[in-house]
PDB file of C-alpha atoms in Angstrom:
ATOM      1  CA  UNK W   1     -65.807   7.688  -8.190  1.00  0.00           C
ATOM      2  CA  UNK W   2     -65.499  11.051  -6.405  1.00  0.00           C
ATOM      3  CA  UNK W   3     -62.436  13.136  -5.582  1.00  0.00           C
ATOM      4  CA  UNK W   4     -61.832  16.700  -4.427  1.00  0.00           C
ATOM      5  CA  UNK W   5     -61.653  17.996  -8.011  1.00  0.00           C
ATOM      6  CA  UNK W   6     -64.208  15.972  -9.934  1.00  0.00           C
ATOM      7  CA  UNK W   7     -66.718  13.136 -10.040  1.00  0.00           C
ATOM      8  CA  UNK W   8     -66.251  10.406 -12.610  1.00  0.00           C
ATOM      9  CA  UNK W   9     -67.951   7.339 -14.035  1.00  0.00           C
ATOM     10  CA  UNK W  10     -67.157   4.539 -16.429  1.00  0.00           C
ATOM     11  CA  UNK W  11     -69.013   2.046 -18.604  1.00  0.00           C
ATOM     12  CA  UNK W  12     -67.498  -1.301 -19.553  1.00  0.00           C
ATOM     13  CA  UNK W  13     -68.775  -3.441 -22.426  1.00  0.00           C
ATOM     14  CA  UNK W  14     -67.166  -6.591 -23.861  1.00  0.00           C
ATOM     15  CA  UNK W  15     -65.095  -4.824 -26.514  1.00  0.00           C
ATOM     16  CA  UNK W  16     -64.279  -1.489 -24.851  1.00  0.00           C
ATOM     17  CA  UNK W  17     -64.357   0.606 -21.703  1.00  0.00           C
ATOM     18  CA  UNK W  18     -64.870   4.355 -21.626  1.00  0.00           C
ATOM     19  CA  UNK W  19     -64.826   6.817 -18.743  1.00  0.00           C
ATOM     20  CA  UNK W  20     -65.682  10.472 -18.215  1.00  0.00           C
ATOM     21  CA  UNK W  21     -65.492  13.066 -15.482  1.00  0.00           C
ATOM     22  CA  UNK W  22     -68.204  15.467 -14.342  1.00  0.00           C
ATOM     23  CA  UNK W  23     -68.017  18.787 -12.534  1.00  0.00           C
ATOM     24  CA  UNK W  24     -66.950  18.502  -8.902  1.00  0.00           C
ATOM     25  CA  UNK W  25     -70.343  19.802  -7.743  1.00  0.00           C
ATOM     26  CA  UNK W  26     -72.099  16.745  -9.183  1.00  0.00           C
ATOM     27  CA  UNK W  27     -73.092  14.048  -6.731  1.00  0.00           C
ATOM     28  CA  UNK W  28     -71.992  10.427  -6.867  1.00  0.00           C
ATOM     29  CA  UNK W  29     -75.610   9.555  -7.680  1.00  0.00           C
ATOM     30  CA  UNK W  30     -75.476  11.844 -10.732  1.00  0.00           C
ATOM     31  CA  UNK W  31     -72.322  10.086 -11.918  1.00  0.00           C
ATOM     32  CA  UNK W  32     -73.876   6.654 -11.402  1.00  0.00           C
ATOM     33  CA  UNK W  33     -77.106   7.477 -13.212  1.00  0.00           C
ATOM     34  CA  UNK W  34     -75.197   9.179 -16.046  1.00  0.00           C
ATOM     35  CA  UNK W  35     -73.266   5.934 -16.506  1.00  0.00           C
ATOM     36  CA  UNK W  36     -76.563   4.072 -16.995  1.00  0.00           C
ATOM     37  CA  UNK W  37     -77.675   6.638 -19.578  1.00  0.00           C
ATOM     38  CA  UNK W  38     -74.390   6.296 -21.468  1.00  0.00           C
ATOM     39  CA  UNK W  39     -74.716   2.507 -21.385  1.00  0.00           C
ATOM     40  CA  UNK W  40     -78.168   2.693 -22.992  1.00  0.00           C
ATOM     41  CA  UNK W  41     -76.894   5.126 -25.616  1.00  0.00           C
ATOM     42  CA  UNK W  42     -74.113   2.671 -26.447  1.00  0.00           C
ATOM     43  CA  UNK W  43     -76.650  -0.159 -26.655  1.00  0.00           C
ATOM     44  CA  UNK W  44     -78.804   1.824 -29.090  1.00  0.00           C
ATOM     45  CA  UNK W  45     -75.984   1.737 -31.662  1.00  0.00           C
ATOM     46  CA  UNK W  46     -75.531  -2.033 -31.470  1.00  0.00           C
ATOM     47  CA  UNK W  47     -76.945  -4.640 -33.820  1.00  0.00           C
ATOM     48  CA  UNK W  48     -77.384  -7.135 -31.011  1.00  0.00           C
ATOM     49  CA  UNK W  49     -80.795  -6.971 -29.362  1.00  0.00           C
ATOM     50  CA  UNK W  50     -80.405  -8.587 -25.918  1.00  0.00           C
ATOM     51  CA  UNK W  51     -78.546  -6.803 -23.119  1.00  0.00           C
ATOM     52  CA  UNK W  52     -78.112  -6.780 -19.361  1.00  0.00           C
ATOM     53  CA  UNK W  53     -76.957  -3.543 -17.740  1.00  0.00           C
ATOM     54  CA  UNK W  54     -75.096  -4.212 -14.495  1.00  0.00           C
ATOM     55  CA  UNK W  55     -74.949  -1.297 -12.052  1.00  0.00           C
ATOM     56  CA  UNK W  56     -73.451  -1.215  -8.569  1.00  0.00           C
ATOM     57  CA  UNK W  57     -75.812   1.535  -7.402  1.00  0.00           C
ATOM     58  CA  UNK W  58     -78.992   0.094  -5.948  1.00  0.00           C
ATOM     59  CA  UNK W  59     -80.431   3.595  -5.443  1.00  0.00           C
ATOM     60  CA  UNK W  60     -80.141   4.324  -9.174  1.00  0.00           C
ATOM     61  CA  UNK W  61     -81.962   1.132 -10.095  1.00  0.00           C
ATOM     62  CA  UNK W  62     -84.664   1.870  -7.541  1.00  0.00           C
ATOM     63  CA  UNK W  63     -85.179   5.318  -9.076  1.00  0.00           C
ATOM     64  CA  UNK W  64     -85.764   3.612 -12.445  1.00  0.00           C
ATOM     65  CA  UNK W  65     -88.244   1.090 -11.068  1.00  0.00           C
ATOM     66  CA  UNK W  66     -91.249   3.101 -12.257  1.00  0.00           C
ATOM     67  CA  UNK W  67     -91.966   3.683 -15.926  1.00  0.00           C
ATOM     68  CA  UNK W  68     -93.648   6.959 -15.003  1.00  0.00           C
ATOM     69  CA  UNK W  69     -91.188   9.737 -14.105  1.00  0.00           C
ATOM     70  CA  UNK W  70     -91.888  11.474 -10.810  1.00  0.00           C
ATOM     71  CA  UNK W  71     -91.327  15.254 -10.513  1.00  0.00           C
ATOM     72  CA  UNK W  72     -89.012  14.704  -7.536  1.00  0.00           C
ATOM     73  CA  UNK W  73     -86.802  12.252  -9.393  1.00  0.00           C
ATOM     74  CA  UNK W  74     -83.345  13.066 -10.694  1.00  0.00           C
ATOM     75  CA  UNK W  75     -83.671  14.856 -14.081  1.00  0.00           C
ATOM     76  CA  UNK W  76     -81.823  12.044 -15.876  1.00  0.00           C
ATOM     77  CA  UNK W  77     -84.408   9.468 -14.787  1.00  0.00           C
ATOM     78  CA  UNK W  78     -86.792  10.801 -17.422  1.00  0.00           C
ATOM     79  CA  UNK W  79     -84.064  10.681 -20.089  1.00  0.00           C
ATOM     80  CA  UNK W  80     -83.218   7.092 -19.249  1.00  0.00           C
ATOM     81  CA  UNK W  81     -86.834   5.928 -19.218  1.00  0.00           C
ATOM     82  CA  UNK W  82     -87.499   7.654 -22.554  1.00  0.00           C
ATOM     83  CA  UNK W  83     -84.475   6.003 -24.148  1.00  0.00           C
ATOM     84  CA  UNK W  84     -85.343   2.650 -22.582  1.00  0.00           C
ATOM     85  CA  UNK W  85     -88.869   2.786 -24.030  1.00  0.00           C
ATOM     86  CA  UNK W  86     -87.473   3.665 -27.462  1.00  0.00           C
ATOM     87  CA  UNK W  87     -85.132   0.684 -27.302  1.00  0.00           C
ATOM     88  CA  UNK W  88     -88.002  -1.621 -26.372  1.00  0.00           C
ATOM     89  CA  UNK W  89     -90.072  -0.285 -29.281  1.00  0.00           C
ATOM     90  CA  UNK W  90     -87.160  -1.104 -31.610  1.00  0.00           C
ATOM     91  CA  UNK W  91     -87.103  -4.708 -30.492  1.00  0.00           C
ATOM     92  CA  UNK W  92     -84.386  -4.525 -27.858  1.00  0.00           C
ATOM     93  CA  UNK W  93     -84.566  -6.528 -24.650  1.00  0.00           C
ATOM     94  CA  UNK W  94     -82.775  -4.766 -21.808  1.00  0.00           C
ATOM     95  CA  UNK W  95     -82.558  -5.939 -18.210  1.00  0.00           C
ATOM     96  CA  UNK W  96     -81.102  -4.012 -15.292  1.00  0.00           C
ATOM     97  CA  UNK W  97     -79.222  -5.951 -12.639  1.00  0.00           C
ATOM     98  CA  UNK W  98     -77.714  -4.804  -9.382  1.00  0.00           C
ATOM     99  CA  UNK W  99     -74.073  -5.855  -9.028  1.00  0.00           C
ATOM    100  CA  UNK W 100     -72.687  -4.877  -5.605  1.00  0.00           C
ATOM    101  CA  UNK W 101     -69.203  -3.379  -5.732  1.00  0.00           C
ATOM    102  CA  UNK W 102     -66.139  -5.568  -5.322  1.00  0.00           C
ATOM    103  CA  UNK W 103     -67.825  -8.932  -5.796  1.00  0.00           C
ATOM    104  CA  UNK W 104     -65.527 -10.000  -8.623  1.00  0.00           C
ATOM    105  CA  UNK W 105     -67.613  -9.221 -11.723  1.00  0.00           C
ATOM    106  CA  UNK W 106     -64.972  -8.516 -14.372  1.00  0.00           C
ATOM    107  CA  UNK W 107     -66.828  -5.743 -16.199  1.00  0.00           C
ATOM    108  CA  UNK W 108     -67.731  -4.026 -12.949  1.00  0.00           C
ATOM    109  CA  UNK W 109     -64.143  -4.142 -11.717  1.00  0.00           C
ATOM    110  CA  UNK W 110     -62.930  -2.730 -15.040  1.00  0.00           C
ATOM    111  CA  UNK W 111     -65.436   0.116 -14.836  1.00  0.00           C
ATOM    112  CA  UNK W 112     -64.433   0.968 -11.256  1.00  0.00           C
ATOM    113  CA  UNK W 113     -60.765   1.093 -12.201  1.00  0.00           C
ATOM    114  CA  UNK W 114     -61.409   3.198 -15.305  1.00  0.00           C
ATOM    115  CA  UNK W 115     -63.598   5.668 -13.402  1.00  0.00           C
ATOM    116  CA  UNK W 116     -60.737   6.510 -11.040  1.00  0.00           C
ATOM    117  CA  UNK W 117     -58.516   7.561 -13.963  1.00  0.00           C
ATOM    118  CA  UNK W 118     -61.138   9.404 -16.036  1.00  0.00           C
ATOM    119  CA  UNK W 119     -59.901  12.577 -17.746  1.00  0.00           C
ATOM    120  CA  UNK W 120     -62.432  13.253 -20.538  1.00  0.00           C
ATOM    121  CA  UNK W 121     -65.018  15.843 -19.397  1.00  0.00           C
ATOM    122  CA  UNK W 122     -68.739  15.560 -20.092  1.00  0.00           C
ATOM    123  CA  UNK W 123     -70.607  18.696 -21.103  1.00  0.00           C
ATOM    124  CA  UNK W 124     -73.877  18.394 -19.227  1.00  0.00           C
ATOM    125  CA  UNK W 125     -76.199  20.524 -17.129  1.00  0.00           C
ATOM    126  CA  UNK W 126     -75.514  20.158 -13.426  1.00  0.00           C
ATOM    127  CA  UNK W 127     -78.693  19.178 -11.542  1.00  0.00           C
ATOM    128  CA  UNK W 128     -80.059  21.974  -9.356  1.00  0.00           C
ATOM    129  CA  UNK W 129     -80.116  19.770  -6.255  1.00  0.00           C
ATOM    130  CA  UNK W 130     -76.428  18.970  -6.751  1.00  0.00           C
ATOM    131  CA  UNK W 131     -75.596  22.665  -7.048  1.00  0.00           C
ATOM    132  CA  UNK W 132     -77.536  23.445  -3.869  1.00  0.00           C
ATOM    133  CA  UNK W 133     -75.733  20.738  -1.899  1.00  0.00           C
ATOM    134  CA  UNK W 134     -72.350  21.797  -3.275  1.00  0.00           C
ATOM    135  CA  UNK W 135     -72.983  25.473  -2.476  1.00  0.00           C
ATOM    136  CA  UNK W 136     -74.113  24.548   1.037  1.00  0.00           C
ATOM    137  CA  UNK W 137     -70.969  22.471   1.550  1.00  0.00           C
ATOM    138  CA  UNK W 138     -68.733  25.350   0.401  1.00  0.00           C
ATOM    139  CA  UNK W 139     -70.529  27.838   2.652  1.00  0.00           C
ATOM    140  CA  UNK W 140     -70.244  25.540   5.662  1.00  0.00           C
ATOM    141  CA  UNK W 141     -66.554  25.026   4.915  1.00  0.00           C
ATOM    142  CA  UNK W 142     -65.961  28.789   4.764  1.00  0.00           C
ATOM    143  CA  UNK W 143     -68.005  29.289   7.917  1.00  0.00           C
ATOM    144  CA  UNK W 144     -65.945  26.631   9.706  1.00  0.00           C
ATOM    145  CA  UNK W 145     -62.694  28.314   8.637  1.00  0.00           C
ATOM    146  CA  UNK W 146     -63.855  31.589  10.176  1.00  0.00           C
ATOM    147  CA  UNK W 147     -65.201  29.883  13.300  1.00  0.00           C
ATOM    148  CA  UNK W 148     -61.851  28.137  13.877  1.00  0.00           C
ATOM    149  CA  UNK W 149     -60.306  31.541  14.623  1.00  0.00           C
ATOM    150  CA  UNK W 150     -62.997  32.513  17.152  1.00  0.00           C
ATOM    151  CA  UNK W 151     -61.315  30.704  20.025  1.00  0.00           C
ATOM    152  CA  UNK W 152     -62.104  33.541  22.450  1.00  0.00           C
ATOM    153  CA  UNK W 153     -65.816  33.238  21.767  1.00  0.00           C
ATOM    154  CA  UNK W 154     -67.677  31.617  24.676  1.00  0.00           C
ATOM    155  CA  UNK W 155     -69.598  29.325  22.360  1.00  0.00           C
ATOM    156  CA  UNK W 156     -66.475  28.008  20.627  1.00  0.00           C
ATOM    157  CA  UNK W 157     -65.531  25.862  23.605  1.00  0.00           C
ATOM    158  CA  UNK W 158     -69.013  24.332  23.597  1.00  0.00           C
ATOM    159  CA  UNK W 159     -69.395  24.002  19.855  1.00  0.00           C
ATOM    160  CA  UNK W 160     -66.067  23.985  17.956  1.00  0.00           C
ATOM    161  CA  UNK W 161     -67.732  22.674  14.804  1.00  0.00           C
ATOM    162  CA  UNK W 162     -70.309  24.415  12.638  1.00  0.00           C
ATOM    163  CA  UNK W 163     -73.298  22.112  12.822  1.00  0.00           C
ATOM    164  CA  UNK W 164     -77.007  22.079  13.474  1.00  0.00           C
ATOM    165  CA  UNK W 165     -78.082  21.600  17.075  1.00  0.00           C
ATOM    166  CA  UNK W 166     -81.506  20.063  17.333  1.00  0.00           C
ATOM    167  CA  UNK W 167     -84.050  21.898  19.451  1.00  0.00           C
ATOM    168  CA  UNK W 168     -85.499  20.319  22.559  1.00  0.00           C
ATOM    169  CA  UNK W 169     -89.202  19.629  22.855  1.00  0.00           C
ATOM    170  CA  UNK W 170     -89.952  22.554  25.171  1.00  0.00           C
ATOM    171  CA  UNK W 171     -89.501  26.129  23.963  1.00  0.00           C
ATOM    172  CA  UNK W 172     -88.936  27.330  27.519  1.00  0.00           C
ATOM    173  CA  UNK W 173     -86.191  24.769  28.080  1.00  0.00           C
ATOM    174  CA  UNK W 174     -84.622  25.743  24.741  1.00  0.00           C
ATOM    175  CA  UNK W 175     -84.577  29.384  25.814  1.00  0.00           C
ATOM    176  CA  UNK W 176     -83.003  28.609  29.187  1.00  0.00           C
ATOM    177  CA  UNK W 177     -80.417  26.319  27.609  1.00  0.00           C
ATOM    178  CA  UNK W 178     -79.446  28.993  25.078  1.00  0.00           C
ATOM    179  CA  UNK W 179     -78.980  31.527  27.874  1.00  0.00           C
ATOM    180  CA  UNK W 180     -76.702  29.142  29.725  1.00  0.00           C
ATOM    181  CA  UNK W 181     -74.683  28.430  26.564  1.00  0.00           C
ATOM    182  CA  UNK W 182     -74.101  32.099  25.700  1.00  0.00           C
ATOM    183  CA  UNK W 183     -73.561  32.964  29.367  1.00  0.00           C
ATOM    184  CA  UNK W 184     -76.211  35.695  29.463  1.00  0.00           C
ATOM    185  CA  UNK W 185     -78.725  35.191  32.260  1.00  0.00           C
ATOM    186  CA  UNK W 186     -80.651  37.339  34.707  1.00  0.00           C
ATOM    187  CA  UNK W 187     -78.314  36.660  37.610  1.00  0.00           C
ATOM    188  CA  UNK W 188     -75.128  37.303  35.601  1.00  0.00           C
ATOM    189  CA  UNK W 189     -76.128  40.225  33.369  1.00  0.00           C
ATOM    190  CA  UNK W 190     -79.107  42.001  34.955  1.00  0.00           C
ATOM    191  CA  UNK W 191     -76.709  44.595  36.392  1.00  0.00           C
ATOM    192  CA  UNK W 192     -76.031  45.912  32.874  1.00  0.00           C
ATOM    193  CA  UNK W 193     -79.585  47.240  32.645  1.00  0.00           C
ATOM    194  CA  UNK W 194     -79.061  49.379  35.740  1.00  0.00           C
ATOM    195  CA  UNK W 195     -75.442  50.392  35.190  1.00  0.00           C
ATOM    196  CA  UNK W 196     -74.318  48.542  38.310  1.00  0.00           C
ATOM    197  CA  UNK W 197     -71.177  46.610  39.139  1.00  0.00           C
ATOM    198  CA  UNK W 198     -71.023  42.916  38.169  1.00  0.00           C
ATOM    199  CA  UNK W 199     -72.553  40.774  40.927  1.00  0.00           C
ATOM    200  CA  UNK W 200     -70.378  38.799  43.323  1.00  0.00           C
ATOM    201  CA  UNK W 201     -71.480  35.506  44.812  1.00  0.00           C
ATOM    202  CA  UNK W 202     -71.681  36.200  48.526  1.00  0.00           C
ATOM    203  CA  UNK W 203     -70.864  32.658  49.687  1.00  0.00           C
ATOM    204  CA  UNK W 204     -67.441  32.617  48.049  1.00  0.00           C
ATOM    205  CA  UNK W 205     -66.906  36.262  47.050  1.00  0.00           C
ATOM    206  CA  UNK W 206     -66.347  35.301  43.404  1.00  0.00           C
ATOM    207  CA  UNK W 207     -67.638  36.998  40.279  1.00  0.00           C
ATOM    208  CA  UNK W 208     -70.996  35.560  39.269  1.00  0.00           C
ATOM    209  CA  UNK W 209     -70.730  33.647  35.986  1.00  0.00           C
ATOM    210  CA  UNK W 210     -72.241  30.569  34.380  1.00  0.00           C
ATOM    211  CA  UNK W 211     -68.898  28.777  34.464  1.00  0.00           C
ATOM    212  CA  UNK W 212     -68.460  29.507  38.169  1.00  0.00           C
ATOM    213  CA  UNK W 213     -71.969  28.428  39.144  1.00  0.00           C
ATOM    214  CA  UNK W 214     -72.161  25.284  37.015  1.00  0.00           C
ATOM    215  CA  UNK W 215     -68.574  24.117  37.070  1.00  0.00           C
ATOM    216  CA  UNK W 216     -66.307  25.760  39.639  1.00  0.00           C
ATOM    217  CA  UNK W 217     -67.978  26.982  42.829  1.00  0.00           C
ATOM    218  CA  UNK W 218     -66.947  24.666  45.672  1.00  0.00           C
ATOM    219  CA  UNK W 219     -70.152  25.444  47.557  1.00  0.00           C
ATOM    220  CA  UNK W 220     -71.985  23.232  45.055  1.00  0.00           C
ATOM    221  CA  UNK W 221     -69.569  20.289  45.001  1.00  0.00           C
ATOM    222  CA  UNK W 222     -71.980  18.072  46.896  1.00  0.00           C
ATOM    223  CA  UNK W 223     -74.779  18.896  44.460  1.00  0.00           C
ATOM    224  CA  UNK W 224     -72.507  18.146  41.504  1.00  0.00           C
ATOM    225  CA  UNK W 225     -71.645  14.802  43.014  1.00  0.00           C
ATOM    226  CA  UNK W 226     -75.345  14.125  43.402  1.00  0.00           C
ATOM    227  CA  UNK W 227     -76.335  15.054  39.851  1.00  0.00           C
ATOM    228  CA  UNK W 228     -73.117  14.664  37.800  1.00  0.00           C
ATOM    229  CA  UNK W 229     -71.134  12.115  39.856  1.00  0.00           C
ATOM    230  CA  UNK W 230     -68.181  14.540  40.066  1.00  0.00           C
ATOM    231  CA  UNK W 231     -67.429  17.628  42.209  1.00  0.00           C
ATOM    232  CA  UNK W 232     -66.202  19.547  39.161  1.00  0.00           C
ATOM    233  CA  UNK W 233     -67.437  19.172  35.581  1.00  0.00           C
ATOM    234  CA  UNK W 234     -66.723  20.933  32.293  1.00  0.00           C
ATOM    235  CA  UNK W 235     -69.229  23.229  30.636  1.00  0.00           C
ATOM    236  CA  UNK W 236     -68.843  21.157  27.474  1.00  0.00           C
ATOM    237  CA  UNK W 237     -70.139  18.028  29.215  1.00  0.00           C
ATOM    238  CA  UNK W 238     -73.119  19.973  30.587  1.00  0.00           C
ATOM    239  CA  UNK W 239     -74.070  22.203  27.635  1.00  0.00           C
ATOM    240  CA  UNK W 240     -72.978  20.142  24.640  1.00  0.00           C
ATOM    241  CA  UNK W 241     -75.165  19.397  21.604  1.00  0.00           C
ATOM    242  CA  UNK W 242     -77.003  16.978  23.876  1.00  0.00           C
ATOM    243  CA  UNK W 243     -77.118  18.683  27.303  1.00  0.00           C
ATOM    244  CA  UNK W 244     -76.593  16.659  30.454  1.00  0.00           C
ATOM    245  CA  UNK W 245     -79.804  14.929  31.496  1.00  0.00           C
ATOM    246  CA  UNK W 246     -79.535  16.290  35.054  1.00  0.00           C
ATOM    247  CA  UNK W 247     -78.544  19.850  34.133  1.00  0.00           C
ATOM    248  CA  UNK W 248     -81.786  21.576  35.060  1.00  0.00           C
ATOM    249  CA  UNK W 249     -82.330  19.408  38.131  1.00  0.00           C
ATOM    250  CA  UNK W 250     -78.960  20.646  39.374  1.00  0.00           C
ATOM    251  CA  UNK W 251     -79.827  24.278  38.593  1.00  0.00           C
ATOM    252  CA  UNK W 252     -83.118  23.920  40.463  1.00  0.00           C
ATOM    253  CA  UNK W 253     -81.402  22.320  43.455  1.00  0.00           C
ATOM    254  CA  UNK W 254     -79.101  25.338  43.897  1.00  0.00           C
ATOM    255  CA  UNK W 255     -82.065  27.751  43.617  1.00  0.00           C
ATOM    256  CA  UNK W 256     -80.894  29.353  40.345  1.00  0.00           C
ATOM    257  CA  UNK W 257     -83.501  28.090  37.890  1.00  0.00           C
ATOM    258  CA  UNK W 258     -85.737  31.169  38.173  1.00  0.00           C
ATOM    259  CA  UNK W 259     -82.700  33.441  37.744  1.00  0.00           C
ATOM    260  CA  UNK W 260     -81.628  32.148  34.335  1.00  0.00           C
TER     261      UNK W 260
END
């Protein structure tokens, strides 16, 4: 179970159920695999020798499928396999069984309920991968908070959320697309290099800008209808995370491709 303040797990056996909470930076996988480790530790103190450990995490059981720990595995995999081998050497028989959540297994339902109300903390080392993911999440959250206030930034209208935008296959196309997104192209900003006045579009006597050329200029309505099925379109629909398929065909048709 995972909440905003902590991650928790629970283990249910016939005569008792116990639950613990981990640091909030721990992943759900860490909680699930820690539960398996605690179950084996509980088994090691029992006089009975035959056990079945039911877990609702298929990924945890798959990570335990090899008796030879892999360096890329979760650090607790090695601990569990070591303890499992010790139990086998002591005459225990232990099977692992996947029990999907909410299928009516009494022990599993008890464990799920107990995990949600866990209050006892576990003192354990937080896996490095969990810390990295948690730190990345916090940084992205802080970045998003700052970006939310940048409403006057040209890119904010195109990309209101902090996220990765995949690159296109062609470096040249990527470069041209970036110029269109930030609004800095040869035909809109070349005048800055020469200290000249901003260029005006002679056909409509309007200030030259990416928004005007792509979205507003009525001289290109027919071309927009041809390529975008509308006389006026938003920059967001053209320059979004996945740019419009006909964007560069339109730019070429109005003789602006070489001026980007």
